[in-house]
Short mmCIF file of C-alpha atoms and ligand atoms in Angstrom, two decimals:
data_model
loop_
_atom_site.label_atom_id
_atom_site.label_comp_id
_atom_site.label_asym_id
_atom_site.label_seq_id
_atom_site.Cartn_x
_atom_site.Cartn_y
_atom_site.Cartn_z
CA MET A 12 -35.61 -24.97 0.52
CA THR A 13 -37.01 -24.87 4.04
CA PRO A 14 -35.45 -26.03 7.33
CA VAL A 15 -37.36 -28.64 9.36
CA SER A 16 -36.78 -30.10 12.82
CA ALA A 17 -35.13 -33.51 13.28
CA ARG A 18 -38.43 -34.97 14.46
CA GLU A 19 -40.21 -33.92 11.23
CA ALA A 20 -37.22 -35.04 9.17
CA HIS A 21 -37.45 -38.51 10.70
CA GLY A 22 -40.84 -39.15 9.18
CA LEU A 23 -39.63 -38.01 5.77
CA LEU A 24 -36.26 -39.75 5.74
CA ALA A 25 -37.36 -43.10 7.27
CA THR A 26 -39.73 -43.80 4.46
CA LEU A 27 -37.31 -43.28 1.54
CA THR A 28 -36.82 -46.52 -0.39
CA GLY A 29 -34.04 -45.74 -2.89
CA PRO A 30 -30.34 -46.83 -2.70
CA VAL A 31 -28.40 -46.38 0.53
CA ALA A 32 -27.15 -42.75 0.80
CA PRO A 33 -23.36 -42.11 0.67
CA ARG A 34 -21.46 -42.27 3.94
CA GLY A 35 -21.19 -38.53 4.38
CA TRP A 36 -24.97 -38.23 4.12
CA GLN A 37 -25.71 -40.70 6.96
CA GLY A 38 -26.96 -38.77 9.90
CA GLY A 39 -27.99 -39.08 13.56
CA HIS A 40 -31.29 -40.97 13.26
CA ASP A 41 -31.37 -44.62 14.18
CA PHE A 42 -31.88 -45.99 10.69
CA ARG A 43 -29.86 -46.32 7.49
CA TYR A 44 -30.32 -43.21 5.38
CA ARG A 45 -31.51 -43.86 1.85
CA LEU A 46 -31.98 -41.73 -1.24
CA GLY A 47 -35.42 -41.21 -2.81
CA PRO A 48 -37.91 -41.98 -4.03
CA GLY A 49 -40.38 -42.66 -1.19
CA GLY A 50 -44.07 -42.99 -0.77
CA THR A 51 -44.72 -40.20 1.67
CA GLN A 52 -46.91 -37.31 0.52
CA VAL A 53 -46.10 -34.02 2.18
CA ALA A 54 -48.33 -31.00 2.57
CA LEU A 55 -46.06 -28.05 3.30
CA ASP A 56 -47.64 -24.92 4.73
CA LEU A 57 -45.14 -22.07 4.53
CA ASP A 58 -45.78 -19.02 6.64
CA ILE A 59 -43.58 -16.47 4.91
CA ASP A 60 -44.06 -12.81 5.49
CA ARG A 61 -43.86 -11.04 2.13
CA THR A 62 -43.42 -7.38 2.90
CA ASP A 63 -41.16 -4.71 1.55
CA ILE A 64 -38.53 -3.63 4.04
CA ALA A 65 -35.93 -0.90 3.49
CA ILE A 66 -32.36 -1.96 3.82
CA ASP A 67 -29.40 0.28 4.67
CA ASN A 68 -25.85 0.01 3.55
CA VAL A 69 -23.41 2.05 5.66
CA VAL A 70 -20.59 3.51 3.63
CA ALA A 71 -17.74 5.66 4.94
CA THR A 72 -14.93 7.22 2.87
CA VAL A 73 -11.41 8.05 3.94
CA PRO A 74 -10.35 10.42 1.15
CA GLY A 75 -6.89 9.88 -0.30
CA THR A 76 -4.42 12.53 -1.45
CA ASP A 77 -4.35 11.30 -5.06
CA PRO A 78 -7.85 11.17 -6.55
CA ASP A 79 -6.55 9.80 -9.85
CA ALA A 80 -4.95 6.72 -8.28
CA GLY A 81 -8.13 4.67 -7.73
CA TYR A 82 -9.70 3.47 -4.47
CA VAL A 83 -9.71 0.45 -2.23
CA LEU A 84 -12.88 -1.02 -0.67
CA VAL A 85 -13.23 -3.01 2.56
CA GLY A 86 -16.54 -4.34 3.82
CA GLY A 87 -18.75 -6.97 5.26
CA HIS A 88 -22.41 -7.55 5.74
CA ARG A 89 -24.16 -6.13 8.76
CA ASP A 90 -27.45 -8.07 8.59
CA THR A 91 -27.83 -11.56 10.10
CA TRP A 92 -30.27 -14.50 9.93
CA ALA A 93 -30.81 -14.65 13.64
CA GLY A 94 -28.40 -13.66 16.39
CA GLY A 95 -25.52 -13.79 13.98
CA ALA A 96 -22.69 -12.99 16.40
CA SER A 97 -20.15 -14.73 14.17
CA ASP A 98 -22.09 -14.42 10.84
CA ASN A 99 -21.65 -11.59 10.47
CA LYS A 100 -21.52 -9.21 13.41
CA SER A 101 -17.90 -10.32 13.75
CA GLY A 102 -16.90 -9.21 10.27
CA TRP A 103 -18.82 -5.98 10.67
CA ILE A 104 -17.14 -5.30 13.98
CA SER A 105 -13.76 -5.99 12.38
CA THR A 106 -14.72 -3.45 9.68
CA MET A 107 -15.81 -0.86 12.24
CA GLU A 108 -12.64 -1.41 14.25
CA LEU A 109 -10.68 -0.65 11.15
CA ALA A 110 -12.83 2.49 10.66
CA ARG A 111 -11.99 3.51 14.23
CA ALA A 112 -8.26 3.07 13.64
CA LEU A 113 -8.26 4.90 10.34
CA GLY A 114 -10.51 7.62 11.82
CA GLY A 115 -7.98 8.19 14.62
CA LEU A 116 -5.12 8.51 12.10
CA TYR A 117 -7.25 10.80 9.99
CA GLN A 118 -7.89 13.15 12.90
CA ASP A 119 -4.16 13.32 13.49
CA GLY A 120 -3.79 14.63 9.92
CA TRP A 121 -2.79 11.42 8.19
CA ARG A 122 -4.16 10.72 4.69
CA PRO A 123 -3.82 7.54 2.58
CA ARG A 124 -2.60 8.07 -0.96
CA ARG A 125 -5.62 6.30 -2.50
CA THR A 126 -9.10 6.70 -1.08
CA ILE A 127 -10.29 3.89 1.17
CA VAL A 128 -14.02 3.06 1.25
CA LEU A 129 -15.42 1.12 4.24
CA ALA A 130 -18.81 -0.52 3.81
CA GLY A 131 -21.40 -2.44 5.82
CA TRP A 132 -23.82 -4.25 3.54
CA ASP A 133 -27.39 -4.90 4.39
CA GLY A 134 -29.63 -7.67 2.96
CA GLU A 135 -26.76 -10.12 2.39
CA GLU A 136 -28.56 -13.12 3.72
CA TYR A 137 -31.44 -12.52 1.30
CA GLY A 138 -29.20 -12.73 -1.78
CA LEU A 139 -26.28 -10.24 -1.48
CA ILE A 140 -28.79 -7.48 -2.05
CA GLY A 141 -27.06 -4.49 -0.40
CA SER A 142 -23.65 -5.06 -1.98
CA THR A 143 -25.18 -5.94 -5.36
CA GLU A 144 -27.27 -2.75 -5.41
CA TYR A 145 -24.20 -0.71 -4.43
CA ALA A 146 -22.03 -2.38 -7.09
CA GLU A 147 -24.68 -1.89 -9.81
CA ASN A 148 -25.39 1.74 -8.79
CA ASN A 149 -21.68 2.56 -8.80
CA ALA A 150 -20.71 0.28 -11.66
CA GLN A 151 -19.05 2.82 -13.85
CA ARG A 152 -16.87 4.29 -11.10
CA LEU A 153 -15.97 0.88 -9.77
CA ARG A 154 -15.01 -0.33 -13.25
CA GLU A 155 -12.81 2.68 -13.87
CA GLU A 156 -11.29 3.26 -10.49
CA ALA A 157 -11.56 0.40 -8.02
CA ILE A 158 -8.26 -1.25 -7.08
CA ALA A 159 -9.61 -4.11 -4.98
CA TYR A 160 -12.41 -5.16 -2.69
CA ILE A 161 -11.62 -6.88 0.64
CA ASN A 162 -14.49 -8.77 2.24
CA MET A 163 -14.93 -9.98 5.81
CA ASP A 164 -17.72 -12.53 6.49
CA THR A 165 -17.17 -14.36 9.78
CA THR A 166 -13.98 -13.34 11.55
CA ALA A 167 -14.60 -15.05 14.93
CA GLY A 168 -12.25 -17.98 15.58
CA ARG A 169 -8.64 -19.13 15.65
CA SER A 170 -8.12 -20.59 12.15
CA PHE A 171 -7.29 -18.19 9.42
CA GLY A 172 -8.96 -18.56 6.05
CA ALA A 173 -8.43 -16.49 2.95
CA GLY A 174 -9.97 -16.47 -0.48
CA SER A 175 -8.77 -14.26 -3.35
CA VAL A 176 -7.94 -13.95 -6.98
CA PRO A 177 -4.38 -15.22 -7.66
CA ALA A 178 -3.08 -11.63 -8.18
CA LEU A 179 -3.51 -11.01 -4.47
CA ASP A 180 -1.99 -14.24 -3.14
CA GLU A 181 1.45 -12.89 -2.54
CA VAL A 182 0.41 -9.67 -0.72
CA ILE A 183 -1.99 -11.67 1.51
CA ARG A 184 0.84 -14.04 2.43
CA SER A 185 3.09 -11.12 3.19
CA VAL A 186 0.45 -9.34 5.31
CA SER A 187 -0.31 -12.58 7.20
CA ASP A 188 3.34 -12.64 8.36
CA ALA A 189 3.00 -9.19 9.80
CA VAL A 190 -0.02 -9.89 12.14
CA ASP A 191 0.05 -11.82 15.39
CA ALA A 192 -1.95 -15.06 15.44
CA PRO A 193 -5.03 -15.02 17.61
CA SER A 194 -3.69 -18.12 19.44
CA GLY A 195 -1.01 -15.87 20.95
CA THR A 196 1.93 -17.79 19.38
CA GLY A 197 3.68 -16.56 16.28
CA SER A 198 2.15 -14.84 13.31
CA VAL A 199 -1.03 -15.58 11.35
CA GLY A 200 1.25 -16.53 8.48
CA GLU A 201 3.07 -19.16 10.54
CA ALA A 202 -0.19 -20.69 11.75
CA TRP A 203 -1.52 -20.66 8.18
CA SER A 204 1.67 -22.37 6.96
CA ALA A 205 1.37 -25.08 9.60
CA ALA A 206 -2.27 -25.69 8.62
CA SER A 207 -1.57 -25.90 4.91
CA ASP A 208 1.74 -27.85 4.68
CA GLY A 209 3.47 -24.61 3.90
CA ARG A 210 1.38 -23.94 0.82
CA ARG A 211 -0.53 -20.83 1.91
CA VAL A 212 -2.64 -20.57 -1.24
CA PRO A 213 -5.93 -18.71 -0.67
CA ASP A 214 -9.12 -20.46 -1.81
CA ARG A 215 -10.67 -19.26 -5.07
CA LEU A 216 -13.89 -17.29 -4.78
CA GLY A 217 -17.21 -18.92 -5.66
CA SER A 218 -20.06 -17.13 -3.98
CA GLY A 219 -22.02 -16.84 -0.77
CA SER A 220 -20.75 -13.43 0.20
CA ASP A 221 -20.48 -9.83 -0.91
CA TYR A 222 -17.38 -10.13 -3.12
CA THR A 223 -19.57 -11.67 -5.83
CA PRO A 224 -20.93 -8.44 -7.43
CA PHE A 225 -17.48 -6.81 -7.33
CA LEU A 226 -15.51 -9.69 -8.73
CA GLN A 227 -17.87 -11.67 -10.94
CA HIS A 228 -20.04 -8.83 -12.22
CA LEU A 229 -17.55 -5.96 -12.45
CA GLY A 230 -14.09 -7.59 -12.46
CA VAL A 231 -12.77 -5.88 -9.33
CA PRO A 232 -9.98 -8.07 -7.82
CA SER A 233 -11.31 -9.37 -4.53
CA ALA A 234 -10.20 -11.04 -1.35
CA ASP A 235 -12.13 -12.65 1.51
CA ILE A 236 -10.50 -12.57 4.95
CA GLY A 237 -11.82 -14.50 7.87
CA PHE A 238 -11.29 -16.67 10.96
CA SER A 239 -13.36 -19.68 11.94
CA SER A 240 -13.54 -22.28 14.72
CA ALA A 241 -14.10 -26.02 14.73
CA GLY A 242 -17.75 -26.97 14.86
CA SER A 243 -20.31 -24.68 13.51
CA VAL A 244 -23.42 -22.80 14.52
CA TYR A 245 -23.84 -21.43 11.00
CA HIS A 246 -27.14 -19.62 10.61
CA SER A 247 -28.32 -20.88 13.93
CA VAL A 248 -30.05 -19.15 16.78
CA TYR A 249 -27.10 -20.31 18.96
CA ASP A 250 -24.69 -18.03 17.09
CA ASN A 251 -24.67 -15.52 19.94
CA VAL A 252 -22.25 -13.62 22.10
CA ASP A 253 -22.09 -16.40 24.68
CA TYR A 254 -20.99 -18.80 21.90
CA LEU A 255 -18.25 -16.36 20.83
CA ASP A 256 -16.97 -15.80 24.37
CA ARG A 257 -16.96 -19.42 25.42
CA PHE A 258 -16.19 -21.33 22.23
CA ALA A 259 -15.60 -19.58 18.94
CA ASP A 260 -13.43 -16.59 19.77
CA PRO A 261 -12.60 -16.05 23.44
CA GLY A 262 -11.21 -12.55 23.87
CA LEU A 263 -12.35 -11.71 20.25
CA LYS A 264 -8.81 -12.29 19.11
CA GLY A 265 -9.79 -13.58 15.66
CA MET A 266 -11.87 -10.51 15.07
CA THR A 267 -8.88 -8.34 16.04
CA ALA A 268 -6.50 -10.22 13.73
CA ALA A 269 -8.96 -10.04 10.80
CA SER A 270 -9.23 -6.29 11.28
CA GLU A 271 -5.41 -6.01 11.31
CA ILE A 272 -5.01 -8.18 8.24
CA SER A 273 -7.71 -6.39 6.18
CA GLY A 274 -6.42 -3.02 7.38
CA THR A 275 -2.82 -3.73 6.57
CA LEU A 276 -3.85 -5.15 3.21
CA ALA A 277 -5.97 -2.06 2.48
CA LEU A 278 -3.14 0.28 3.54
CA ARG A 279 -0.59 -1.47 1.35
CA LEU A 280 -2.90 -1.34 -1.62
CA ALA A 281 -3.79 2.29 -0.86
CA ASN A 282 -0.25 3.56 -0.34
CA ALA A 283 1.90 1.46 -2.71
CA ASP A 284 3.93 3.35 -5.39
CA ILE A 285 3.43 0.25 -7.56
CA LEU A 286 0.34 -1.87 -6.79
CA PRO A 287 1.40 -5.16 -5.12
CA MET A 288 -0.65 -7.34 -7.46
CA ARG A 289 0.83 -10.22 -9.40
CA TYR A 290 -0.93 -11.04 -12.62
CA SER A 291 2.01 -13.24 -13.57
CA ALA A 292 0.84 -15.57 -10.79
CA TYR A 293 -2.68 -15.24 -12.14
CA ALA A 294 -1.43 -16.26 -15.59
CA ALA A 295 0.36 -19.30 -14.23
CA ASP A 296 -2.75 -20.34 -12.23
CA THR A 297 -5.00 -19.90 -15.34
CA LEU A 298 -2.57 -21.81 -17.56
CA ALA A 299 -2.59 -24.78 -15.15
CA ARG A 300 -6.41 -24.76 -15.14
CA LEU A 301 -6.53 -24.56 -18.95
CA ASP A 302 -4.09 -27.44 -19.17
CA ALA A 303 -6.37 -29.58 -16.95
CA MET A 304 -9.44 -28.40 -18.91
CA GLN A 305 -7.88 -29.53 -22.19
CA ALA A 306 -8.37 -33.15 -21.13
CA GLN A 307 -12.14 -32.55 -20.95
CA ALA A 308 -12.43 -30.67 -24.28
CA PRO A 309 -15.24 -32.00 -26.54
CA ALA A 310 -14.02 -33.85 -29.59
CA GLY A 311 -12.67 -31.48 -32.25
CA SER A 312 -12.09 -28.50 -29.91
CA SER A 313 -8.79 -27.39 -28.49
CA LEU A 314 -7.39 -24.92 -25.99
CA GLN A 315 -3.95 -24.62 -27.64
CA ASP A 316 -4.52 -21.01 -28.72
CA THR A 317 -5.87 -20.04 -25.31
CA MET A 318 -2.94 -21.66 -23.60
CA THR A 319 -0.55 -19.78 -25.87
CA ALA A 320 -2.38 -16.55 -24.93
CA ALA A 321 -2.04 -17.42 -21.22
CA ARG A 322 1.68 -18.02 -21.64
CA ASN A 323 2.08 -14.64 -23.43
CA TRP A 324 0.05 -13.01 -20.64
CA GLY A 325 2.44 -14.52 -18.14
CA ALA A 326 5.52 -13.18 -19.99
CA ALA A 327 4.02 -9.70 -20.39
CA THR A 328 2.94 -9.36 -16.80
CA ARG A 329 6.37 -10.60 -15.59
CA ARG A 330 7.93 -7.77 -17.61
CA LEU A 331 5.37 -5.31 -16.24
CA GLU A 332 6.13 -6.41 -12.68
CA SER A 333 9.86 -6.14 -13.10
CA ALA A 334 9.48 -2.73 -14.66
CA GLY A 335 7.48 -1.80 -11.56
CA ARG A 336 10.11 -3.22 -9.21
CA ARG A 337 12.91 -1.30 -10.93
CA LEU A 338 10.95 1.92 -10.75
CA ALA A 339 9.92 1.55 -7.12
CA ALA A 340 13.37 0.79 -5.83
CA GLY A 341 14.55 3.80 -3.88
CA GLY A 342 11.33 5.84 -4.15
CA LEU A 343 9.93 7.77 -7.08
CA THR A 344 11.11 10.99 -8.68
CA SER A 345 8.40 13.15 -10.28
CA THR A 346 9.20 11.81 -13.81
CA GLU A 347 9.11 8.26 -12.39
CA ARG A 348 5.65 9.02 -11.00
CA VAL A 349 4.31 9.32 -14.54
CA ALA A 350 5.76 5.92 -15.47
CA ALA A 351 4.39 4.41 -12.27
CA LYS A 352 0.94 5.68 -12.99
CA ARG A 353 1.13 4.00 -16.41
CA ILE A 354 2.13 0.70 -14.74
CA ASN A 355 -0.59 1.00 -12.11
CA ASP A 356 -3.23 1.75 -14.70
CA ALA A 357 -2.16 -1.33 -16.65
CA ILE A 358 -2.41 -3.46 -13.49
CA ARG A 359 -5.84 -2.00 -12.82
CA VAL A 360 -7.27 -3.07 -16.16
CA GLN A 361 -5.99 -6.69 -15.97
CA GLU A 362 -8.93 -8.16 -13.99
CA ARG A 363 -11.49 -6.19 -16.00
CA ALA A 364 -10.10 -7.72 -19.19
CA LEU A 365 -11.16 -11.19 -17.93
CA LEU A 366 -14.84 -10.30 -18.21
CA THR A 367 -16.92 -11.28 -21.21
CA PRO A 368 -19.60 -8.69 -21.98
CA GLY A 369 -22.31 -11.22 -22.77
CA GLY A 370 -21.75 -13.13 -19.52
CA LEU A 371 -22.12 -16.85 -18.90
CA ALA A 372 -24.64 -19.00 -20.71
CA GLY A 373 -28.06 -18.58 -19.09
CA ARG A 374 -26.78 -16.15 -16.45
CA PRO A 375 -25.44 -13.08 -18.24
CA TRP A 376 -24.99 -11.09 -15.00
CA TYR A 377 -21.94 -13.30 -14.21
CA LYS A 378 -19.29 -11.92 -16.53
CA HIS A 379 -15.97 -13.30 -15.23
CA GLN A 380 -14.52 -16.01 -17.43
CA VAL A 381 -12.18 -17.46 -14.80
CA TRP A 382 -14.37 -17.61 -11.67
CA ALA A 383 -18.06 -18.22 -11.02
CA PRO A 384 -20.12 -20.12 -8.50
CA GLY A 385 -21.19 -23.45 -10.00
CA ARG A 386 -24.85 -23.73 -10.77
CA THR A 387 -25.20 -26.85 -8.61
CA THR A 388 -22.27 -26.43 -6.21
CA GLY A 389 -23.74 -24.07 -3.67
CA TYR A 390 -21.03 -21.58 -2.68
CA ALA A 391 -18.18 -23.51 -4.32
CA VAL A 392 -16.22 -22.03 -7.15
CA LEU A 393 -16.37 -23.32 -10.73
CA PRO A 394 -13.09 -22.23 -12.36
CA LEU A 395 -13.24 -21.44 -16.12
CA PRO A 396 -17.02 -21.68 -15.91
CA ARG A 397 -17.91 -21.27 -19.60
CA LEU A 398 -15.43 -23.88 -20.66
CA ALA A 399 -16.39 -26.23 -17.79
CA GLU A 400 -20.11 -26.01 -18.56
CA ALA A 401 -19.59 -26.44 -22.31
CA ALA A 402 -17.32 -29.45 -21.68
CA GLU A 403 -19.85 -31.03 -19.35
CA ALA A 404 -22.58 -30.55 -21.95
CA LYS A 405 -20.19 -31.93 -24.60
CA ASP A 406 -21.07 -28.82 -26.60
CA ALA A 407 -18.09 -28.33 -28.94
CA ARG A 408 -19.47 -25.13 -30.43
CA ALA A 409 -20.03 -23.44 -27.06
CA PHE A 410 -16.59 -24.68 -25.89
CA THR A 411 -14.86 -23.18 -28.94
CA GLU A 412 -16.75 -19.88 -28.52
CA ALA A 413 -15.78 -19.71 -24.85
CA ALA A 414 -12.15 -20.49 -25.74
CA THR A 415 -12.10 -17.83 -28.45
CA ASP A 416 -13.55 -15.13 -26.12
CA LEU A 417 -11.13 -16.04 -23.33
CA THR A 418 -8.19 -15.97 -25.77
CA ARG A 419 -9.23 -12.51 -26.81
CA SER A 420 -9.49 -11.35 -23.21
CA LEU A 421 -6.06 -12.73 -22.39
CA GLN A 422 -4.66 -10.94 -25.46
CA ALA A 423 -6.23 -7.61 -24.32
CA ALA A 424 -4.72 -8.02 -20.83
CA THR A 425 -1.36 -8.85 -22.44
CA ALA A 426 -1.46 -5.84 -24.73
CA ALA A 427 -2.19 -3.50 -21.80
CA ALA A 428 0.69 -5.01 -19.77
CA GLU A 429 3.07 -4.81 -22.74
CA LYS A 430 2.29 -1.20 -23.52
CA ALA A 431 3.02 -0.09 -19.96
CA ALA A 432 6.08 -2.34 -19.48
CA GLY A 433 7.74 -0.56 -22.44
ZN1 LIG B 515 -22.40 -14.09 6.21
#
């Protein structure tokens, strides 16, 4: 793919002779846009500098008091295509602002219970390189100890946007109520509610930013926190400080709110006696998707067993969550701490259980069975990717294999929840 100017595109587009392009594809030139084919031959001379350049991730650690309780990561990419004031100097500034706040607390003697890792990724625009290398180099520790990864990629603007796995929906809603909206009126949660008919459900994560290696390769529950503005200068040379000051984020209030939301989220995850993650909500979300997928199942294949497993997962995680609530009410005694650790460890393995070791067909690096980017959908998410791809190919055997593996994963998550719920 290579960008061309409107003048060059004119010559290419005007000579296409196929059917009229859909309405959303009609653009600003003074002719009706058509699809291909066309008769124009194009000689494309690409001047691409192929050199090796070192990239640098910046990683800072705020050590917690309980090294056995896992750690929370917050980060954003620090490289840009061009000026990149909103994508992603904004997210990186929000991350550094959080570092400044936590650093001040740290100097006053404060410590979080769980370690908090703050990261600035390099090489994101070239294929999530910095975060992927970090995730692969630290894979074992992340698999064993990571509680969650919170990403910030574009935080300049007035409209709040969140993406996450369903386990984090509730805590994100709760944190959004605790932070002032960048508009100056009410909370972020109130503005989010008004913009979503009261639904406040985060988007599900496809790809296009640094949560991908954590969530889809390693099974670390992830969230993406951001603010945006109407209109877009995405990956444009006009994405500069003047654009932020005058249009996108006057007063940098979105960047401030993103820092407060990610920081509050990180602190709640780092300090909670019982991790505020709801796999019962995840089970309900997954069950609804399985139910919808059943209608597309190739002839002779069925999701009945997988749906039963999802229902059992929901029941077991509800029991785990109420055991956690009972325990946490009124603080923990030292014997209760042992039980709380058991519950937290069971919560921590839930997302990991959703991976399949062999990965997705044709792209084994992607191991998550519930979320992946679609192969042809750009950044957009493809839920239940193995099932969806097998259904689209009408491949009953692949569909049944995917269903069997997912059933087993849901059963493993259920068993871990049941054991800790007692
Ligand atoms: Zn970005």
